[in-house]
C-alpha cells in the first residue's frame, strides 16, 4: 500500500475552494478502523456545507461528505467490531448508537460526518469503529453508500418512528433520494403511495417504481388533489421535504392524527402553518435528524431481506466531483454517487 492518498479538501467554504489534494494515509488509533473507501453518496446537505450555506465550525483543510461504503483494511489497538476485509458503511451522526442522542435544549446534538467531523471524500479514512455498520450483502458499494443518510432518513420517518402499517397512505414530496427510498419502503409495507413533483417525467418514473398516484405540483393545488385521492381522509404519513410555508400545506393535507416527518429545508429553515387545522387534526409533527446506528442496522437487514435496490441517478469517478455537484444542483432522479473503485 502506498503511503499517500488523494482526498477532496476545502481551504475555505465555497465551491471554488474545493481541490483534489494528497495527504498521508491515516493510521487507525485505539478503537479505530482504517477503511478503504469504494463509493461516496452525495446529499443536498453536502452542497450546503461546501457552499457555506450551512454555517458550521469547520477545521480547514476540510474534507466534505458523510456517506461511504468501503472495506476495512486495518484495525487500531482494541478495535474488535470488524475484521479486515469486511464491507462497511458510515453512520451520519457519529457515535449515536441508539435511544436519544446526547445534547441539550441550548445546544441540540449535531456531531456529524462531513460537518462537525471530517468527511469521507478520501481514498482512506480512519474512524472509531462505533461510527460504522456492516454493509448489506445484496448491494454493491455504490448502492450501499446511499443508505446512511437518504435511506436511513426514510426508514426512520416511516418505520422507526412512524410505525407504518399496511393500508395507510404515504405522501412523498418530490423524487429526491429520501423520497425514492420512502416509496420502496412504503410499498414493501403494503402502503398506498402518492408522489408530488413539478416534473411529469419524474412522476412517470416514480409510478414505474410502484407509486400509486402522481400529483403535478403547482401552487397549492396538490393539497386538494390529496383530499380527492383519499376521499377526504388525508395522508397518514407525509414526508415534508420543503419546509418553510410548505409545512402549512402539509398540515392541510395530513389525516386526523396523521404524521408529518419534517426532513427538508428547500424553502427555508423558518416554518409556518395554520393553527386551526393543526389544533383540530392533532397530527404528530416530528423533525427527522437521519437516525441512529441501531436503526441503520435494522434497515440493512430489511434491505437484504426484501431485495430493496436504491435508485442511482448517475455514478461519477472520484476526479469528477465538481460535475457530480453540478448534477446535484439540477435535482437528479435518484442518488448521485462518486466511485473510487478504479
PDB file of N, CA, C and O in Angstrom, residues 193-249:
ATOM      1  N   UNK A 193     -49.104   4.894  -1.952  1.00  0.00           N
ATOM      2  CA  UNK A 193     -48.125   5.980  -2.051  1.00  0.00           C
ATOM      3  C   UNK A 193     -48.568   7.020  -3.070  1.00  0.00           C
ATOM      4  O   UNK A 193     -48.916   6.682  -4.207  1.00  0.00           O
ATOM      5  N   UNK A 194     -48.540   8.279  -2.639  1.00  0.00           N
ATOM      6  CA  UNK A 194     -48.793   9.431  -3.509  1.00  0.00           C
ATOM      7  C   UNK A 194     -47.487  10.214  -3.605  1.00  0.00           C
ATOM      8  O   UNK A 194     -46.850  10.499  -2.585  1.00  0.00           O
ATOM      9  N   UNK A 195     -47.082  10.567  -4.810  1.00  0.00           N
ATOM     10  CA  UNK A 195     -45.864  11.341  -5.037  1.00  0.00           C
ATOM     11  C   UNK A 195     -46.228  12.651  -5.716  1.00  0.00           C
ATOM     12  O   UNK A 195     -47.034  12.669  -6.652  1.00  0.00           O
ATOM     13  N   UNK A 196     -45.650  13.756  -5.242  1.00  0.00           N
ATOM     14  CA  UNK A 196     -45.812  15.042  -5.906  1.00  0.00           C
ATOM     15  C   UNK A 196     -44.501  15.431  -6.581  1.00  0.00           C
ATOM     16  O   UNK A 196     -43.415  15.117  -6.084  1.00  0.00           O
ATOM     17  N   UNK A 197     -44.606  16.100  -7.712  1.00  0.00           N
ATOM     18  CA  UNK A 197     -43.417  16.573  -8.417  1.00  0.00           C
ATOM     19  C   UNK A 197     -43.839  17.621  -9.436  1.00  0.00           C
ATOM     20  O   UNK A 197     -44.975  17.605  -9.923  1.00  0.00           O
ATOM     21  N   UNK A 198     -42.926  18.520  -9.751  1.00  0.00           N
ATOM     22  CA  UNK A 198     -43.184  19.500 -10.805  1.00  0.00           C
ATOM     23  C   UNK A 198     -42.796  18.968 -12.177  1.00  0.00           C
ATOM     24  O   UNK A 198     -42.965  19.663 -13.183  1.00  0.00           O
ATOM     25  N   UNK A 199     -42.273  17.730 -12.220  1.00  0.00           N
ATOM     26  CA  UNK A 199     -41.814  17.144 -13.479  1.00  0.00           C
ATOM     27  C   UNK A 199     -42.686  15.960 -13.869  1.00  0.00           C
ATOM     28  O   UNK A 199     -42.701  14.943 -13.169  1.00  0.00           O
ATOM     29  N   UNK A 200     -43.430  16.038 -14.988  1.00  0.00           N
ATOM     30  CA  UNK A 200     -44.207  14.878 -15.446  1.00  0.00           C
ATOM     31  C   UNK A 200     -43.340  13.651 -15.685  1.00  0.00           C
ATOM     32  O   UNK A 200     -43.760  12.525 -15.412  1.00  0.00           O
ATOM     33  N   UNK A 201     -42.118  13.855 -16.198  1.00  0.00           N
ATOM     34  CA  UNK A 201     -41.228  12.727 -16.447  1.00  0.00           C
ATOM     35  C   UNK A 201     -40.866  12.014 -15.145  1.00  0.00           C
ATOM     36  O   UNK A 201     -40.885  10.777 -15.069  1.00  0.00           O
ATOM     37  N   UNK A 202     -40.562  12.777 -14.099  1.00  0.00           N
ATOM     38  CA  UNK A 202     -40.209  12.168 -12.818  1.00  0.00           C
ATOM     39  C   UNK A 202     -41.417  11.480 -12.179  1.00  0.00           C
ATOM     40  O   UNK A 202     -41.276  10.443 -11.525  1.00  0.00           O
ATOM     41  N   UNK A 203     -42.602  12.033 -12.375  1.00  0.00           N
ATOM     42  CA  UNK A 203     -43.803  11.369 -11.874  1.00  0.00           C
ATOM     43  C   UNK A 203     -43.998  10.017 -12.561  1.00  0.00           C
ATOM     44  O   UNK A 203     -44.354   9.025 -11.911  1.00  0.00           O
ATOM     45  N   UNK A 204     -43.747   9.984 -13.864  1.00  0.00           N
ATOM     46  CA  UNK A 204     -43.882   8.724 -14.596  1.00  0.00           C
ATOM     47  C   UNK A 204     -42.866   7.703 -14.095  1.00  0.00           C
ATOM     48  O   UNK A 204     -43.180   6.509 -13.946  1.00  0.00           O
ATOM     49  N   UNK A 205     -41.665   8.152 -13.809  1.00  0.00           N
ATOM     50  CA  UNK A 205     -40.634   7.243 -13.306  1.00  0.00           C
ATOM     51  C   UNK A 205     -40.967   6.764 -11.894  1.00  0.00           C
ATOM     52  O   UNK A 205     -40.682   5.619 -11.530  1.00  0.00           O
ATOM     53  N   UNK A 206     -41.570   7.632 -11.075  1.00  0.00           N
ATOM     54  CA  UNK A 206     -41.995   7.223  -9.739  1.00  0.00           C
ATOM     55  C   UNK A 206     -43.101   6.169  -9.823  1.00  0.00           C
ATOM     56  O   UNK A 206     -43.118   5.203  -9.044  1.00  0.00           O
ATOM     57  N   UNK A 207     -44.020   6.341 -10.765  1.00  0.00           N
ATOM     58  CA  UNK A 207     -45.067   5.333 -10.964  1.00  0.00           C
ATOM     59  C   UNK A 207     -44.460   3.997 -11.383  1.00  0.00           C
ATOM     60  O   UNK A 207     -44.900   2.933 -10.940  1.00  0.00           O
ATOM     61  N   UNK A 208     -43.424   4.043 -12.199  1.00  0.00           N
ATOM     62  CA  UNK A 208     -42.768   2.815 -12.632  1.00  0.00           C
ATOM     63  C   UNK A 208     -42.105   2.089 -11.458  1.00  0.00           C
ATOM     64  O   UNK A 208     -41.950   0.861 -11.491  1.00  0.00           O
ATOM     65  N   UNK A 209     -41.751   2.846 -10.420  1.00  0.00           N
ATOM     66  CA  UNK A 209     -41.162   2.251  -9.220  1.00  0.00           C
ATOM     67  C   UNK A 209     -42.219   1.720  -8.253  1.00  0.00           C
ATOM     68  O   UNK A 209     -41.875   1.099  -7.258  1.00  0.00           O
ATOM     69  N   UNK A 210     -43.499   2.018  -8.545  1.00  0.00           N
ATOM     70  CA  UNK A 210     -44.557   1.490  -7.702  1.00  0.00           C
ATOM     71  C   UNK A 210     -45.483   2.502  -7.085  1.00  0.00           C
ATOM     72  O   UNK A 210     -46.422   2.132  -6.366  1.00  0.00           O
ATOM     73  N   UNK A 211     -45.260   3.803  -7.314  1.00  0.00           N
ATOM     74  CA  UNK A 211     -46.166   4.811  -6.762  1.00  0.00           C
ATOM     75  C   UNK A 211     -47.579   4.590  -7.300  1.00  0.00           C
ATOM     76  O   UNK A 211     -47.765   4.303  -8.492  1.00  0.00           O
ATOM     77  N   UNK A 212     -48.568   4.734  -6.426  1.00  0.00           N
ATOM     78  CA  UNK A 212     -49.962   4.521  -6.833  1.00  0.00           C
ATOM     79  C   UNK A 212     -50.547   5.742  -7.513  1.00  0.00           C
ATOM     80  O   UNK A 212     -51.400   5.616  -8.408  1.00  0.00           O
ATOM     81  N   UNK A 213     -50.120   6.932  -7.110  1.00  0.00           N
ATOM     82  CA  UNK A 213     -50.655   8.176  -7.661  1.00  0.00           C
ATOM     83  C   UNK A 213     -49.532   9.191  -7.807  1.00  0.00           C
ATOM     84  O   UNK A 213     -48.603   9.232  -7.002  1.00  0.00           O
ATOM     85  N   UNK A 214     -49.639  10.021  -8.825  1.00  0.00           N
ATOM     86  CA  UNK A 214     -48.716  11.130  -9.026  1.00  0.00           C
ATOM     87  C   UNK A 214     -49.488  12.426  -9.142  1.00  0.00           C
ATOM     88  O   UNK A 214     -50.497  12.496  -9.844  1.00  0.00           O
ATOM     89  N   UNK A 215     -49.032  13.452  -8.430  1.00  0.00           N
ATOM     90  CA  UNK A 215     -49.675  14.766  -8.470  1.00  0.00           C
ATOM     91  C   UNK A 215     -48.674  15.773  -9.010  1.00  0.00           C
ATOM     92  O   UNK A 215     -47.572  15.914  -8.469  1.00  0.00           O
ATOM     93  N   UNK A 216     -49.083  16.448 -10.086  1.00  0.00           N
ATOM     94  CA  UNK A 216     -48.234  17.510 -10.617  1.00  0.00           C
ATOM     95  C   UNK A 216     -48.317  18.698  -9.672  1.00  0.00           C
ATOM     96  O   UNK A 216     -49.388  19.258  -9.449  1.00  0.00           O
ATOM     97  N   UNK A 217     -47.196  19.070  -9.095  1.00  0.00           N
ATOM     98  CA  UNK A 217     -47.151  20.093  -8.050  1.00  0.00           C
ATOM     99  C   UNK A 217     -47.244  21.482  -8.688  1.00  0.00           C
ATOM    100  O   UNK A 217     -46.371  21.925  -9.417  1.00  0.00           O
ATOM    101  N   UNK A 218     -48.307  22.189  -8.364  1.00  0.00           N
ATOM    102  CA  UNK A 218     -48.457  23.553  -8.870  1.00  0.00           C
ATOM    103  C   UNK A 218     -49.197  24.364  -7.809  1.00  0.00           C
ATOM    104  O   UNK A 218     -50.334  24.082  -7.457  1.00  0.00           O
ATOM    105  N   UNK A 219     -48.534  25.366  -7.311  1.00  0.00           N
ATOM    106  CA  UNK A 219     -49.085  26.223  -6.257  1.00  0.00           C
ATOM    107  C   UNK A 219     -49.613  25.362  -5.104  1.00  0.00           C
ATOM    108  O   UNK A 219     -48.935  24.488  -4.623  1.00  0.00           O
ATOM    109  N   UNK A 220     -50.858  25.632  -4.668  1.00  0.00           N
ATOM    110  CA  UNK A 220     -51.434  24.876  -3.563  1.00  0.00           C
ATOM    111  C   UNK A 220     -52.363  23.767  -4.043  1.00  0.00           C
ATOM    112  O   UNK A 220     -53.038  23.130  -3.229  1.00  0.00           O
ATOM    113  N   UNK A 221     -52.424  23.529  -5.352  1.00  0.00           N
ATOM    114  CA  UNK A 221     -53.393  22.572  -5.868  1.00  0.00           C
ATOM    115  C   UNK A 221     -53.175  21.156  -5.416  1.00  0.00           C
ATOM    116  O   UNK A 221     -54.110  20.351  -5.426  1.00  0.00           O
ATOM    117  N   UNK A 222     -51.963  20.821  -4.985  1.00  0.00           N
ATOM    118  CA  UNK A 222     -51.686  19.437  -4.601  1.00  0.00           C
ATOM    119  C   UNK A 222     -52.443  19.043  -3.339  1.00  0.00           C
ATOM    120  O   UNK A 222     -52.764  17.873  -3.160  1.00  0.00           O
ATOM    121  N   UNK A 223     -52.743  20.008  -2.468  1.00  0.00           N
ATOM    122  CA  UNK A 223     -53.481  19.687  -1.242  1.00  0.00           C
ATOM    123  C   UNK A 223     -54.881  19.183  -1.589  1.00  0.00           C
ATOM    124  O   UNK A 223     -55.336  18.149  -1.081  1.00  0.00           O
ATOM    125  N   UNK A 224     -55.576  19.893  -2.473  1.00  0.00           N
ATOM    126  CA  UNK A 224     -56.915  19.461  -2.893  1.00  0.00           C
ATOM    127  C   UNK A 224     -56.853  18.109  -3.586  1.00  0.00           C
ATOM    128  O   UNK A 224     -57.760  17.275  -3.419  1.00  0.00           O
ATOM    129  N   UNK A 225     -55.787  17.869  -4.345  1.00  0.00           N
ATOM    130  CA  UNK A 225     -55.648  16.574  -5.029  1.00  0.00           C
ATOM    131  C   UNK A 225     -55.487  15.442  -4.017  1.00  0.00           C
ATOM    132  O   UNK A 225     -56.032  14.341  -4.209  1.00  0.00           O
ATOM    133  N   UNK A 226     -54.749  15.678  -2.937  1.00  0.00           N
ATOM    134  CA  UNK A 226     -54.604  14.663  -1.888  1.00  0.00           C
ATOM    135  C   UNK A 226     -55.950  14.371  -1.240  1.00  0.00           C
ATOM    136  O   UNK A 226     -56.318  13.213  -1.009  1.00  0.00           O
ATOM    137  N   UNK A 227     -56.711  15.439  -0.945  1.00  0.00           N
ATOM    138  CA  UNK A 227     -58.047  15.237  -0.368  1.00  0.00           C
ATOM    139  C   UNK A 227     -58.913  14.380  -1.293  1.00  0.00           C
ATOM    140  O   UNK A 227     -59.620  13.462  -0.839  1.00  0.00           O
ATOM    141  N   UNK A 228     -58.857  14.672  -2.581  1.00  0.00           N
ATOM    142  CA  UNK A 228     -59.687  13.942  -3.542  1.00  0.00           C
ATOM    143  C   UNK A 228     -59.255  12.485  -3.648  1.00  0.00           C
ATOM    144  O   UNK A 228     -60.094  11.571  -3.657  1.00  0.00           O
ATOM    145  N   UNK A 229     -57.949  12.240  -3.736  1.00  0.00           N
ATOM    146  CA  UNK A 229     -57.455  10.871  -3.893  1.00  0.00           C
ATOM    147  C   UNK A 229     -57.746  10.007  -2.675  1.00  0.00           C
ATOM    148  O   UNK A 229     -57.879   8.779  -2.792  1.00  0.00           O
ATOM    149  N   UNK A 230     -57.835  10.620  -1.513  1.00  0.00           N
ATOM    150  CA  UNK A 230     -58.048   9.851  -0.272  1.00  0.00           C
ATOM    151  C   UNK A 230     -59.473   9.954   0.245  1.00  0.00           C
ATOM    152  O   UNK A 230     -59.739   9.578   1.388  1.00  0.00           O
ATOM    153  N   UNK A 231     -60.404  10.437  -0.595  1.00  0.00           N
ATOM    154  CA  UNK A 231     -61.808  10.606  -0.177  1.00  0.00           C
ATOM    155  C   UNK A 231     -61.898  11.439   1.105  1.00  0.00           C
ATOM    156  O   UNK A 231     -62.656  11.135   2.028  1.00  0.00           O
ATOM    157  N   UNK A 232     -61.082  12.505   1.164  1.00  0.00           N
ATOM    158  CA  UNK A 232     -61.028  13.466   2.274  1.00  0.00           C
ATOM    159  C   UNK A 232     -60.386  12.916   3.546  1.00  0.00           C
ATOM    160  O   UNK A 232     -60.332  13.622   4.562  1.00  0.00           O
ATOM    161  N   UNK A 233     -59.895  11.682   3.516  1.00  0.00           N
ATOM    162  CA  UNK A 233     -59.211  11.145   4.699  1.00  0.00           C
ATOM    163  C   UNK A 233     -57.894  11.878   4.954  1.00  0.00           C
ATOM    164  O   UNK A 233     -57.533  12.140   6.106  1.00  0.00           O
ATOM    165  N   UNK A 234     -57.174  12.228   3.896  1.00  0.00           N
ATOM    166  CA  UNK A 234     -55.857  12.835   4.018  1.00  0.00           C
ATOM    167  C   UNK A 234     -54.769  11.783   4.057  1.00  0.00           C
ATOM    168  O   UNK A 234     -55.032  10.577   4.060  1.00  0.00           O
ATOM    169  N   UNK A 235     -53.542  12.233   4.102  1.00  0.00           N
ATOM    170  CA  UNK A 235     -52.396  11.314   4.114  1.00  0.00           C
ATOM    171  C   UNK A 235     -52.041  10.953   5.551  1.00  0.00           C
ATOM    172  O   UNK A 235     -51.913  11.831   6.405  1.00  0.00           O
ATOM    173  N   UNK A 236     -51.855   9.661   5.815  1.00  0.00           N
ATOM    174  CA  UNK A 236     -51.483   9.214   7.159  1.00  0.00           C
ATOM    175  C   UNK A 236     -50.043   9.592   7.497  1.00  0.00           C
ATOM    176  O   UNK A 236     -49.726   9.878   8.652  1.00  0.00           O
ATOM    177  N   UNK A 237     -49.190   9.562   6.492  1.00  0.00           N
ATOM    178  CA  UNK A 237     -47.786   9.935   6.672  1.00  0.00           C
ATOM    179  C   UNK A 237     -47.403  10.909   5.558  1.00  0.00           C
ATOM    180  O   UNK A 237     -47.668  10.643   4.377  1.00  0.00           O
ATOM    181  N   UNK A 238     -46.783  12.007   5.929  1.00  0.00           N
ATOM    182  CA  UNK A 238     -46.256  12.955   4.950  1.00  0.00           C
ATOM    183  C   UNK A 238     -44.776  13.165   5.233  1.00  0.00           C
ATOM    184  O   UNK A 238     -44.388  13.455   6.373  1.00  0.00           O
ATOM    185  N   UNK A 239     -43.951  13.006   4.203  1.00  0.00           N
ATOM    186  CA  UNK A 239     -42.545  13.370   4.321  1.00  0.00           C
ATOM    187  C   UNK A 239     -42.392  14.787   3.781  1.00  0.00           C
ATOM    188  O   UNK A 239     -42.465  15.014   2.562  1.00  0.00           O
ATOM    189  N   UNK A 240     -42.235  15.733   4.703  1.00  0.00           N
ATOM    190  CA  UNK A 240     -42.152  17.159   4.381  1.00  0.00           C
ATOM    191  C   UNK A 240     -40.725  17.489   3.968  1.00  0.00           C
ATOM    192  O   UNK A 240     -39.805  17.518   4.783  1.00  0.00           O
ATOM    193  N   UNK A 241     -40.544  17.750   2.669  1.00  0.00           N
ATOM    194  CA  UNK A 241     -39.213  17.939   2.124  1.00  0.00           C
ATOM    195  C   UNK A 241     -38.847  19.399   1.881  1.00  0.00           C
ATOM    196  O   UNK A 241     -37.674  19.708   1.667  1.00  0.00           O
ATOM    197  N   UNK A 242     -39.822  20.303   1.918  1.00  0.00           N
ATOM    198  CA  UNK A 242     -39.546  21.685   1.536  1.00  0.00           C
ATOM    199  C   UNK A 242     -39.347  22.605   2.728  1.00  0.00           C
ATOM    200  O   UNK A 242     -38.541  23.531   2.684  1.00  0.00           O
ATOM    201  N   UNK A 243     -40.093  22.383   3.807  1.00  0.00           N
ATOM    202  CA  UNK A 243     -40.019  23.304   4.936  1.00  0.00           C
ATOM    203  C   UNK A 243     -40.698  24.620   4.610  1.00  0.00           C
ATOM    204  O   UNK A 243     -41.471  24.735   3.649  1.00  0.00           O
ATOM    205  N   UNK A 244     -40.404  25.646   5.404  1.00  0.00           N
ATOM    206  CA  UNK A 244     -40.995  26.962   5.158  1.00  0.00           C
ATOM    207  C   UNK A 244     -42.508  26.908   5.184  1.00  0.00           C
ATOM    208  O   UNK A 244     -43.129  26.161   5.951  1.00  0.00           O
ATOM    209  N   UNK A 245     -43.127  27.686   4.313  1.00  0.00           N
ATOM    210  CA  UNK A 245     -44.592  27.744   4.257  1.00  0.00           C
ATOM    211  C   UNK A 245     -45.206  26.434   3.781  1.00  0.00           C
ATOM    212  O   UNK A 245     -46.394  26.186   4.016  1.00  0.00           O
ATOM    213  N   UNK A 246     -44.414  25.594   3.120  1.00  0.00           N
ATOM    214  CA  UNK A 246     -44.954  24.320   2.639  1.00  0.00           C
ATOM    215  C   UNK A 246     -45.410  23.425   3.788  1.00  0.00           C
ATOM    216  O   UNK A 246     -46.312  22.605   3.620  1.00  0.00           O
ATOM    217  N   UNK A 247     -44.818  23.593   4.961  1.00  0.00           N
ATOM    218  CA  UNK A 247     -45.250  22.810   6.112  1.00  0.00           C
ATOM    219  C   UNK A 247     -46.717  23.096   6.438  1.00  0.00           C
ATOM    220  O   UNK A 247     -47.460  22.186   6.827  1.00  0.00           O
ATOM    221  N   UNK A 248     -47.146  24.332   6.253  1.00  0.00           N
ATOM    222  CA  UNK A 248     -48.551  24.664   6.467  1.00  0.00           C
ATOM    223  C   UNK A 248     -49.467  23.918   5.521  1.00  0.00           C
ATOM    224  O   UNK A 248     -50.555  23.471   5.912  1.00  0.00           O
ATOM    225  N   UNK A 249     -49.038  23.745   4.279  1.00  0.00           N
ATOM    226  CA  UNK A 249     -49.856  22.996   3.324  1.00  0.00           C
ATOM    227  C   UNK A 249     -49.888  21.504   3.677  1.00  0.00           C
ATOM    228  O   UNK A 249     -50.886  20.824   3.448  1.00  0.00           O
TER     229      UNK A 249
END
